[in-house]
Coordinates of C-alpha atoms and ligand atoms in Angstrom, one line a residue:
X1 CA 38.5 18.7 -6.3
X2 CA 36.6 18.4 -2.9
X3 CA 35.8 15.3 -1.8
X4 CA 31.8 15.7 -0.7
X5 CA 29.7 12.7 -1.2
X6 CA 28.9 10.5 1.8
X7 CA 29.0 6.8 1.7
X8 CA 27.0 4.8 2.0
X9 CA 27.2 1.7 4.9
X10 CA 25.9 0.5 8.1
X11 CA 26.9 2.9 11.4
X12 CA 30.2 2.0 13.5
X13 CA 31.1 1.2 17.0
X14 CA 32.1 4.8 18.8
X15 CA 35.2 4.7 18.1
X16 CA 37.8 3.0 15.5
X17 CA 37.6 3.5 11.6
X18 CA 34.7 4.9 9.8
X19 CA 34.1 3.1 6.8
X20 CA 35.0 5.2 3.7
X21 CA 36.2 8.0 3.0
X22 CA 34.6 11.3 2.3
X23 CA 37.0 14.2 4.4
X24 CA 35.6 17.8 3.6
X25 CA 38.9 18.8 4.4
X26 CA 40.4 16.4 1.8
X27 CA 41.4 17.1 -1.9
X28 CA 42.4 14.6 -4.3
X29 CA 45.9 14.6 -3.5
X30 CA 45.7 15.8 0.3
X31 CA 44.2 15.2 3.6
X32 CA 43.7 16.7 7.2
X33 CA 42.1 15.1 10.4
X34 CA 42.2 12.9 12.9
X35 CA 43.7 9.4 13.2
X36 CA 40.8 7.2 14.0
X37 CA 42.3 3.7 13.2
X38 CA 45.9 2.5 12.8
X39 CA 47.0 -0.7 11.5
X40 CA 51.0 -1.0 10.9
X41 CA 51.8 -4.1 8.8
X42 CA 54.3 -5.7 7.2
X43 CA 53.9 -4.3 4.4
X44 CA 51.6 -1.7 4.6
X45 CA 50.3 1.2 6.9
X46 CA 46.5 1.7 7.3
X47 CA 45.0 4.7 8.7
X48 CA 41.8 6.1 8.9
X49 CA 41.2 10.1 8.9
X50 CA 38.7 11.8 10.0
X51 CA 37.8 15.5 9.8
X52 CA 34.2 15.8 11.7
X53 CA 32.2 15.8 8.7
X54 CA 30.7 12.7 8.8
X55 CA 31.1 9.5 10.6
X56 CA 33.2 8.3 7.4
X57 CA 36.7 8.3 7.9
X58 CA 39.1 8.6 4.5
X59 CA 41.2 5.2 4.2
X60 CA 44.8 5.9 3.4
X61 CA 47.6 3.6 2.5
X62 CA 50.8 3.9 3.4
X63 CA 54.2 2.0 2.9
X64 CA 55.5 0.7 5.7
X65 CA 58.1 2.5 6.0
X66 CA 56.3 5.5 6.3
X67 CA 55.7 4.8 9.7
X68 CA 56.5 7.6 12.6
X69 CA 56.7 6.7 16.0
X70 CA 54.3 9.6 16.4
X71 CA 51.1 8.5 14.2
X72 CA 48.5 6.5 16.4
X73 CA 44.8 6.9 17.4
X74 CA 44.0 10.4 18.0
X75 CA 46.7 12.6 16.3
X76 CA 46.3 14.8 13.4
X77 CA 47.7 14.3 10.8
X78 CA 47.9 15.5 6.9
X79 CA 48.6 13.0 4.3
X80 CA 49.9 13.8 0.6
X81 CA 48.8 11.0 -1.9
X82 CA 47.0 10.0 -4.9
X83 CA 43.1 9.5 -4.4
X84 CA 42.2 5.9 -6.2
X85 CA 39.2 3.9 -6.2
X86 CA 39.4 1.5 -4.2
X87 CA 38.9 -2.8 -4.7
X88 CA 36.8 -2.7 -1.5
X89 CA 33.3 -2.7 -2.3
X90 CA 32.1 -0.8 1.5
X91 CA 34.9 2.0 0.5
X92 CA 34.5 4.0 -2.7
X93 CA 38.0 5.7 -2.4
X94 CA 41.2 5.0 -0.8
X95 CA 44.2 7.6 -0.4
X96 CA 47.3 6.3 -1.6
X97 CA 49.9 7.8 0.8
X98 CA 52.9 9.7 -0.7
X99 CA 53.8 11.8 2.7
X100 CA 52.4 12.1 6.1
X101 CA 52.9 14.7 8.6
X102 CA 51.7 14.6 12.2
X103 CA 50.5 18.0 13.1
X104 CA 49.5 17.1 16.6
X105 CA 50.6 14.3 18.8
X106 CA 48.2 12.5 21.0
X107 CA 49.6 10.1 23.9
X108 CA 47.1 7.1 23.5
X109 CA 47.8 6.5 27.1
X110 CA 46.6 10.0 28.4
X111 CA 43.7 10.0 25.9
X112 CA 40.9 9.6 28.1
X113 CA 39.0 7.4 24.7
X114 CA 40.6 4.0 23.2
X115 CA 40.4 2.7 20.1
X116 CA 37.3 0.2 18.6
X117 CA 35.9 0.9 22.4
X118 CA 32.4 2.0 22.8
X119 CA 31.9 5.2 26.1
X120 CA 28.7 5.6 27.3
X121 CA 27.0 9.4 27.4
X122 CA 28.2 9.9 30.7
X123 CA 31.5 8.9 30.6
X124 CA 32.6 11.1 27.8
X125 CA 30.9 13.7 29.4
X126 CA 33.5 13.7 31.8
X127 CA 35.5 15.0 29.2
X128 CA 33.8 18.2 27.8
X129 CA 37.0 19.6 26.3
X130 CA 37.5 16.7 24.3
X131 CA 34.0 15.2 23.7
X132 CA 34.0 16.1 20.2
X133 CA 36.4 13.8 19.3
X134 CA 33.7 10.7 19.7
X135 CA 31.5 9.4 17.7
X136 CA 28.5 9.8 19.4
X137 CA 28.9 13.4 20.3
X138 CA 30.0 14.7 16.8
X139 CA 27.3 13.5 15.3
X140 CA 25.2 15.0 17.8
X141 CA 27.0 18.5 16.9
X142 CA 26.0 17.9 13.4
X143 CA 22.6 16.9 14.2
X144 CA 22.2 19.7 16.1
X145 CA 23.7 22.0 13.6
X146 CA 21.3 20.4 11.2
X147 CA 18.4 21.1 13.5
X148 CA 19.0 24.6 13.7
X149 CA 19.8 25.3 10.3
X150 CA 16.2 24.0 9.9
X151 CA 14.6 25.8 12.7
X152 CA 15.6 29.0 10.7
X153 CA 14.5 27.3 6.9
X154 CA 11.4 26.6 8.9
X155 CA 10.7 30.2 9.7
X156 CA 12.0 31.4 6.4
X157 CA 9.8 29.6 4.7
X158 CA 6.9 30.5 6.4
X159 CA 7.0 34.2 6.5
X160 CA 8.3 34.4 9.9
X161 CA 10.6 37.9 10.6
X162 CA 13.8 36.8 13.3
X163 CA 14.5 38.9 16.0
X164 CA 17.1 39.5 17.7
X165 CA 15.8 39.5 21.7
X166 CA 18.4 40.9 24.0
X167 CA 19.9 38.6 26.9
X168 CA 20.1 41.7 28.8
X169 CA 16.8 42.4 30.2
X170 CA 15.2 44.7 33.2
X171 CA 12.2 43.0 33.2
X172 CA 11.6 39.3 34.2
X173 CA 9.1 38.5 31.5
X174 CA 6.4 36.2 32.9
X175 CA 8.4 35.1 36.0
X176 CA 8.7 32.0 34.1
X177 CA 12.3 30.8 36.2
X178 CA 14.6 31.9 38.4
X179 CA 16.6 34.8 37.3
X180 CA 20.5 35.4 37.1
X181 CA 21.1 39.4 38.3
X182 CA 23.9 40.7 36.2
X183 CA 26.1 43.4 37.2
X184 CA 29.7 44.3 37.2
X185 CA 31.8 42.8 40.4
X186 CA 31.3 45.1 43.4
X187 CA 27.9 46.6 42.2
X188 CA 25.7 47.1 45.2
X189 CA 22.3 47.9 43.8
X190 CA 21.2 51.1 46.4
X191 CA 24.9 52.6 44.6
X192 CA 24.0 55.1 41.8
X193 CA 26.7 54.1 40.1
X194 CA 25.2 50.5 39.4
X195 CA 25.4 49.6 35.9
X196 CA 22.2 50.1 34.6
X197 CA 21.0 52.1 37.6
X198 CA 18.3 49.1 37.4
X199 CA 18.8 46.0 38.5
X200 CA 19.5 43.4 35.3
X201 CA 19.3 39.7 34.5
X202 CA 19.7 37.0 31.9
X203 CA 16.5 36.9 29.8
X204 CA 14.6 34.1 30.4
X205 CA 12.7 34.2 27.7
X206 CA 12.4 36.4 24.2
X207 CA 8.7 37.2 25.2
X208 CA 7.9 40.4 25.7
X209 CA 10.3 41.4 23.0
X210 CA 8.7 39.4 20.9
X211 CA 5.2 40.9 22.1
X212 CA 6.7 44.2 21.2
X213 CA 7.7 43.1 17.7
X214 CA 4.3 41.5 16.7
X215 CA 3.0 45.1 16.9
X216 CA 4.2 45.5 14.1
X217 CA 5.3 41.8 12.3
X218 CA 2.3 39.4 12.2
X219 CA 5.0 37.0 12.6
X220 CA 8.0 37.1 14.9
X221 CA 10.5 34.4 16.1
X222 CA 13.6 34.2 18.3
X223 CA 16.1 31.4 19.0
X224 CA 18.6 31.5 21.2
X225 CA 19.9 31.1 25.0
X226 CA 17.9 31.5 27.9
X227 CA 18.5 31.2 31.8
X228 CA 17.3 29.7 34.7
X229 CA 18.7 29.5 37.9
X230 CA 17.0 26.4 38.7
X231 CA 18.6 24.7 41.5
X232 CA 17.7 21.5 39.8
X233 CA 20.0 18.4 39.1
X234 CA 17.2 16.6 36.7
X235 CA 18.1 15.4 33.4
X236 CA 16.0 17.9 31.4
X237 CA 16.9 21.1 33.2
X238 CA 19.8 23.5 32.3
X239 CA 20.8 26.9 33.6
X240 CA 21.4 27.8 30.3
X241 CA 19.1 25.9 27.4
X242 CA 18.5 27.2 23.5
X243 CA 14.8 28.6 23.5
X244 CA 13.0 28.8 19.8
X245 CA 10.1 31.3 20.3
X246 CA 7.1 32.2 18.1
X247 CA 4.6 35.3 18.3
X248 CA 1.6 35.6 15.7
X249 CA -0.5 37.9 15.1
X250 CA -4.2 38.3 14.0
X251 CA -4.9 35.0 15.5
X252 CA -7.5 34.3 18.2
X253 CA -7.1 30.4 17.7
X254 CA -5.2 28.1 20.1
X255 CA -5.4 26.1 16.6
X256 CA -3.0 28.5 15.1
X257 CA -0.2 27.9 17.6
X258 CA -0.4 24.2 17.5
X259 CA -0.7 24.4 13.9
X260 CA 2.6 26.5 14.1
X261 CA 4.4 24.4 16.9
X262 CA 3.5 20.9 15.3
X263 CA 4.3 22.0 11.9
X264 CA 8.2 23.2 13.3
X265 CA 8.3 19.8 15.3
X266 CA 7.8 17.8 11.4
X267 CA 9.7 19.7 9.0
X268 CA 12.9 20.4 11.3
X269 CA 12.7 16.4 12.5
X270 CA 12.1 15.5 8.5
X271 CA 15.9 17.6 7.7
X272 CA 17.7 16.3 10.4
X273 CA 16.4 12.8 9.1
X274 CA 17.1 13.4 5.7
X275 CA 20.1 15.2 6.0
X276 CA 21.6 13.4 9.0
X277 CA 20.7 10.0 8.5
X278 CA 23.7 7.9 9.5
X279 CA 24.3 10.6 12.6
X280 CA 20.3 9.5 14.2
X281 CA 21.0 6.2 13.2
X282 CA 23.6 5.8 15.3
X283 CA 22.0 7.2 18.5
X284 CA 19.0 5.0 17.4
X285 CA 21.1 1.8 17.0
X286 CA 23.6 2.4 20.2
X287 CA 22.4 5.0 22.5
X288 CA 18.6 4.8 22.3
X289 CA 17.7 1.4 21.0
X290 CA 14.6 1.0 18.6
X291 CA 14.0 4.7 19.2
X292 CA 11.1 6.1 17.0
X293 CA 9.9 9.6 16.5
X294 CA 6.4 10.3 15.2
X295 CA 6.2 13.7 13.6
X296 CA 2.4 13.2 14.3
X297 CA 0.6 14.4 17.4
X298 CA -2.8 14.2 19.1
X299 CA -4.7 17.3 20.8
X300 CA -6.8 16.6 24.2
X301 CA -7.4 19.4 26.3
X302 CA -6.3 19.8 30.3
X303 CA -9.9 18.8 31.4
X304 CA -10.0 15.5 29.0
X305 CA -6.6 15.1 30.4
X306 CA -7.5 14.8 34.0
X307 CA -10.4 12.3 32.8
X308 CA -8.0 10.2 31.7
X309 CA -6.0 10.2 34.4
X310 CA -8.5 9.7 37.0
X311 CA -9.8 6.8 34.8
X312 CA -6.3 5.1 35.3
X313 CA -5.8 2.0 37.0
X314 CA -2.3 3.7 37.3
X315 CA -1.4 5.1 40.9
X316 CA 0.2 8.7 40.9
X317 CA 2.1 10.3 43.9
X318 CA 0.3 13.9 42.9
X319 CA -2.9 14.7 42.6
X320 CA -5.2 14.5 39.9
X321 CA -7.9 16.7 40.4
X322 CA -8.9 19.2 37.9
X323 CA -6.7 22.5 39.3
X324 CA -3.9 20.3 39.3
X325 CA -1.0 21.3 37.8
X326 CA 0.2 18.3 35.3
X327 CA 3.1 17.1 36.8
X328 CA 6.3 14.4 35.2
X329 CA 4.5 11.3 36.1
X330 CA 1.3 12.7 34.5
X331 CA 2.9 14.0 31.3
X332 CA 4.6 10.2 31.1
X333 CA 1.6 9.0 31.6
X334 CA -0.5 10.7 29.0
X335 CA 1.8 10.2 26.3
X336 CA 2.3 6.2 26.9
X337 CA -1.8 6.9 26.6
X338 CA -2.1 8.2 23.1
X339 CA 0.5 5.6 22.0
X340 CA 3.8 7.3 22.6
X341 CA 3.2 10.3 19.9
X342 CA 3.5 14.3 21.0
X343 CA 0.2 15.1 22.5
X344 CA -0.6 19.1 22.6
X345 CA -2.6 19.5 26.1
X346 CA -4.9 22.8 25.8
X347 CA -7.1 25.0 27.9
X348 CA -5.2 24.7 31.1
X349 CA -7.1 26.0 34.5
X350 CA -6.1 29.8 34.4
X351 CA -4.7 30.3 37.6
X352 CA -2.5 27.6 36.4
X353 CA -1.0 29.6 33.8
X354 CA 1.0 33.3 34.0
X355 CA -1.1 36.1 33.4
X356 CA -0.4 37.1 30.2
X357 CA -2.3 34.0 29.1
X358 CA -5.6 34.7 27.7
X359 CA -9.1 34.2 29.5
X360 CA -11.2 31.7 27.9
X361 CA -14.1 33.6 28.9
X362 CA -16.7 31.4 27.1
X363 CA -15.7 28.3 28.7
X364 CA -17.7 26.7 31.5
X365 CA -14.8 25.7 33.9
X366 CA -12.2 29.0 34.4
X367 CA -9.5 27.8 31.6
X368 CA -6.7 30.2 29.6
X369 CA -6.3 29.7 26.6
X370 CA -2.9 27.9 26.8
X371 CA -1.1 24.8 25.1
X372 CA 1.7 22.6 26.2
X373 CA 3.5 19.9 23.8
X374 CA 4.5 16.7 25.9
X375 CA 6.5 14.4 24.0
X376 CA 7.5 11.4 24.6
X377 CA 10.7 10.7 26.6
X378 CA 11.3 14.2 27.7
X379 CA 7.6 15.9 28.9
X380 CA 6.8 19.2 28.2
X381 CA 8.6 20.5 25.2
X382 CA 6.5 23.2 24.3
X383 CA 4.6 26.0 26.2
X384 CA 2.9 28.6 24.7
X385 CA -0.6 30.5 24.8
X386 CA -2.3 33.2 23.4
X387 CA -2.3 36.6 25.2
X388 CA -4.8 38.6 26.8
X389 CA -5.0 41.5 24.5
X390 CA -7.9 43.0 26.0
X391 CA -7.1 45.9 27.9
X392 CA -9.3 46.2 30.4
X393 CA -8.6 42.3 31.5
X394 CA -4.8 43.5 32.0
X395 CA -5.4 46.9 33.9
X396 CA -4.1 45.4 37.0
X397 CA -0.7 44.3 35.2
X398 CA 2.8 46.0 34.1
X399 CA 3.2 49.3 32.0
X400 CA 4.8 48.9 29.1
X401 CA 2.5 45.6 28.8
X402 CA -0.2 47.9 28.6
X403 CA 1.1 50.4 26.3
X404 CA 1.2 47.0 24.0
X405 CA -2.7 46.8 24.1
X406 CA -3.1 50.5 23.7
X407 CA -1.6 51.0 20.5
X408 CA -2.8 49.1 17.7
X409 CA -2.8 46.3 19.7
X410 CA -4.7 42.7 17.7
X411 CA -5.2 39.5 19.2
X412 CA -1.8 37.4 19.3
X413 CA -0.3 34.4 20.8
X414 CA 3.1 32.2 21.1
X415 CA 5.0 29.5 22.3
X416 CA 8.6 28.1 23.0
X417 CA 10.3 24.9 22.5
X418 CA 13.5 23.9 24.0
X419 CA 15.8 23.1 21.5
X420 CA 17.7 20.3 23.6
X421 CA 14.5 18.8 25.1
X422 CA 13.8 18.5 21.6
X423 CA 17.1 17.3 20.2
X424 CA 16.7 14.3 23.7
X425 CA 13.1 13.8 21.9
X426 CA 14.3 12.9 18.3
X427 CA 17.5 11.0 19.4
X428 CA 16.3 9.0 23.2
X429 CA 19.0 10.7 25.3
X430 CA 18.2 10.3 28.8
X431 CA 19.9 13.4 29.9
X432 CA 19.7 16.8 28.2
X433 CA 23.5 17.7 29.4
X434 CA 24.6 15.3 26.6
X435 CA 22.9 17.6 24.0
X436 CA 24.6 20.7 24.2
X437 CA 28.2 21.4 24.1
X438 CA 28.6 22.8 26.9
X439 CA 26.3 22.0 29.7
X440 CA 26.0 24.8 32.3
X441 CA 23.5 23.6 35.5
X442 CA 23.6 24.3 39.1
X443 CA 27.1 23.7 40.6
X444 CA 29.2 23.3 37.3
X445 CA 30.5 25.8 34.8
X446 CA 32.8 23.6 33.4
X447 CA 35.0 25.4 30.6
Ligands
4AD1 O1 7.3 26.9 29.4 P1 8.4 28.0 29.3 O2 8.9 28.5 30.6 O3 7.8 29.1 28.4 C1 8.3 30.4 28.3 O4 9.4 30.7 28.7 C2 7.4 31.2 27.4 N1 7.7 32.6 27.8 C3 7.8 30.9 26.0 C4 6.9 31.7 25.0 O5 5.7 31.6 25.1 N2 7.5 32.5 24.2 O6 9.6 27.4 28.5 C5 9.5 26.9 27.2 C6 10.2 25.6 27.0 C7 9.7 24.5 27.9 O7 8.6 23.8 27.3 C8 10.9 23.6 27.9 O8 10.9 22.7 26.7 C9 12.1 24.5 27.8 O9 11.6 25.7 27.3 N3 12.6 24.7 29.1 C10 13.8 24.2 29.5 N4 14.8 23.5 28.9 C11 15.9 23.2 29.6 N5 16.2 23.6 30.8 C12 15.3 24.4 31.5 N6 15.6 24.8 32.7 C13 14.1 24.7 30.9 N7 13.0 25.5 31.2 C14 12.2 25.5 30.2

């Protein structure tokens, strides 16, 4: 019998015992994890095990003279025993020890975390290799395993087809970041014998691919890593970042993709709520606290936006005429303005956006029919626009952009979200190189 039903109780300090017991790796009789409390008595032994499920932590019993001078805080162990119920009313179960075994030994000295202490973001950061062993950063592997498990229910259930966009690209899509060159060691790029005979880079977005696709799918989706080489140190820029992207088809309403992008934003935040509960709830309670998130957002577009600023008593370092690009203390700004919810910011100046974006001929001021989602906290989380399908608007541009239009080509548009902007969003981390597992930005490649 597996045991699978979470308990319930209040959150727990990042580290020392979780309440009660629900290992998935436990059976009735048998248990494997982690020692996350130890309490020799007189008596009795009491350990806590923990096998990343949850924040719960099995309870086991022991006699005392079960004792090895190896078990302690951070070894792994497997226990034998009888599963009771337990006289504790926090703890549904309790297992009865009949044998442990330490697998792995752990010198408490050398482990960089203590017991019943609390580490801040940053300092088990320092420890990439062994972050997972906290608290705080396994539930933020589950959450984020939650959150992508919904991205793709999302998508599922909303007759979206996934693609598979390559990382390997030729092309540099919209120019939208600095691009990593791949190429075997050695290659020079005038030598015939380069790879690709082209020069090649990490994608930086699925795009174009997408484009292609929605030729033929009215709706397309991709999620997976993208790069940058932005030289940037700033807490919500990565070299490498998760990108969810969108492409519809048939639509020639910026409506759609808002629709699409606010819709994606509600029903992935209501699973990781529902389904992840005690995990947010402790980033809420000790990392972030009182953080909210509002599923709900407000539209304004660019030139409304500008009004607003100007209108501010506030005083802002760039400018804030309309042409202006919207920069981090505007974006702040505009969301503390419509009371801290996502605002979707539409109809940006064209020249503003790349070209791709689509010409919203009928409007009085120059504007392309683009959207970004700021949220609060983290800025722009969202980009998206819908593309210029008209051919003769795109004569000047690429190729095989062209051949797009030529062919069957309807009115289309799309967006991305980054996925760890938007896991800082729903949880109030400050820096988005605590949401990934492996952070990757400009001078560190750790592991
Ligand atoms: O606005 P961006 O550059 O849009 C594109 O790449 C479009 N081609 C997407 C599309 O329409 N299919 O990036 C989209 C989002 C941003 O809003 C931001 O949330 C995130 O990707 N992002 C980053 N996240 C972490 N680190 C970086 N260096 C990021 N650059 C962009």
């Amino acid at each position: 019998m597996r045991l699978s039903g979470r308990c319930q109780t209040a959150p727990l300090p990042e580290e020392g015992p979780g309440a009660q017991g629900c290992a998935c790796l436990s059976t009735e009789d048998h248990s494997l994890g982690w020692v996350r409390s130890f309490r020799p008595q007189k008596q009795n032994l009491f350990l806590h095990v923990n096998d990343g499920s949850s924040l719960k932590s099995l309870q086991v019993i022991a006699p005392a003279g079960m004792n090895d001078p190896l078990l302690g805080f951070g070894c792994a162990v497997e226990v034998k025993g009888i599963l009771k119920k337990s006289p504790h009313s926090k703890q549904p179960v309790e297992l009865e020890a009949e044998q442990i075994r330490v697998i792995g030994e752990c010198n408490p000295v050398d482990f960089p975390f203590k017991i019943k202490e609390r580490h801040s973001l940053e300092y088990i950061r320092q420890f990439l290799h062994l972050r997972c062993r906290t608290n705080a950063f396994s539930s933020l592997l589950r959450i984020r395993s939650e959150a992508t498990a919904a991205v793709h229910s999302y998508f599922k259930n909303n007759g979206f087809l996934l693609i598979h966009t390559p990382t390997i690209t030729s092309n540099d899509c919209e120019g939208a970041g600095e691009l990593f060159q791949v190429e075997p060691p050695g290659t020079t790029f005038a030598n015939e014998g380069s790879f690709f005979s082209v020069p090649v880079y990490l994608t930086v977005s699925g795009q174009l691919h997408l484009e292609v696709m929605s030729g033929a799918f009215p709706r397309v989706y991709t999620f997976g890593p993208t790069f940058r080489a932005e030289n940037s140190q700033s807490r919500r820029h990565l070299a490498e970042f998760f990108m969810v992207e969108a492409e519809i088809s048939f639509t020639e309403s910026i409506e759609d993709l808002t629709k699409v992008m606010e819709e994606l934003f509600r029903s992935v935040t209501e699973s990781v709520l529902a389904h992840c509960e005690e995990d947010v709830d402790l980033f809420h309670k000790y990392v972030a606290p009182g953080h909210r998130v509002s599923p709900e957002g407000h539209s304004i577009t660019y030139t409304e936006a500008i009004d607003i600023l100007k209108r501010s008593s506030e005083t802002f370092t760039f400018p804030t005429d309309w042409g202006c690009d919207l920069m981090t203390e505007h974006e702040k700004f505009l969301v503390k303005h419509c009371g801290n919810i996502p605002v979707f910011v539409t109809d940006y100046p064209y020249d503003l956006k790349p070209f791709y974006a689509r010409d919203n001929q009928d409007h009085p001021k120059h504007t392309a029919a683009a959207v970004d989602l700021l949220v609060p906290g983290v800025g722009e989380l969202c980009g998206g626009s819908l593309r210029e399908e008209r051919l003769d608007l795109l004569r000047s541009r690429l190729g095989e952009y062209l051949d797009l239009r030529r062919f069957g080509s309807v009115p289309h548009g799309g967006f991305g979200l980054g996925f760890e902007r938007y896991l800082q969003c729903i949880l109030g981390v400050d820096n988005i190189k605590d949401v990934i597992p492996f952070p990757r930005f400009s001078h560190s490649c750790l592991l």
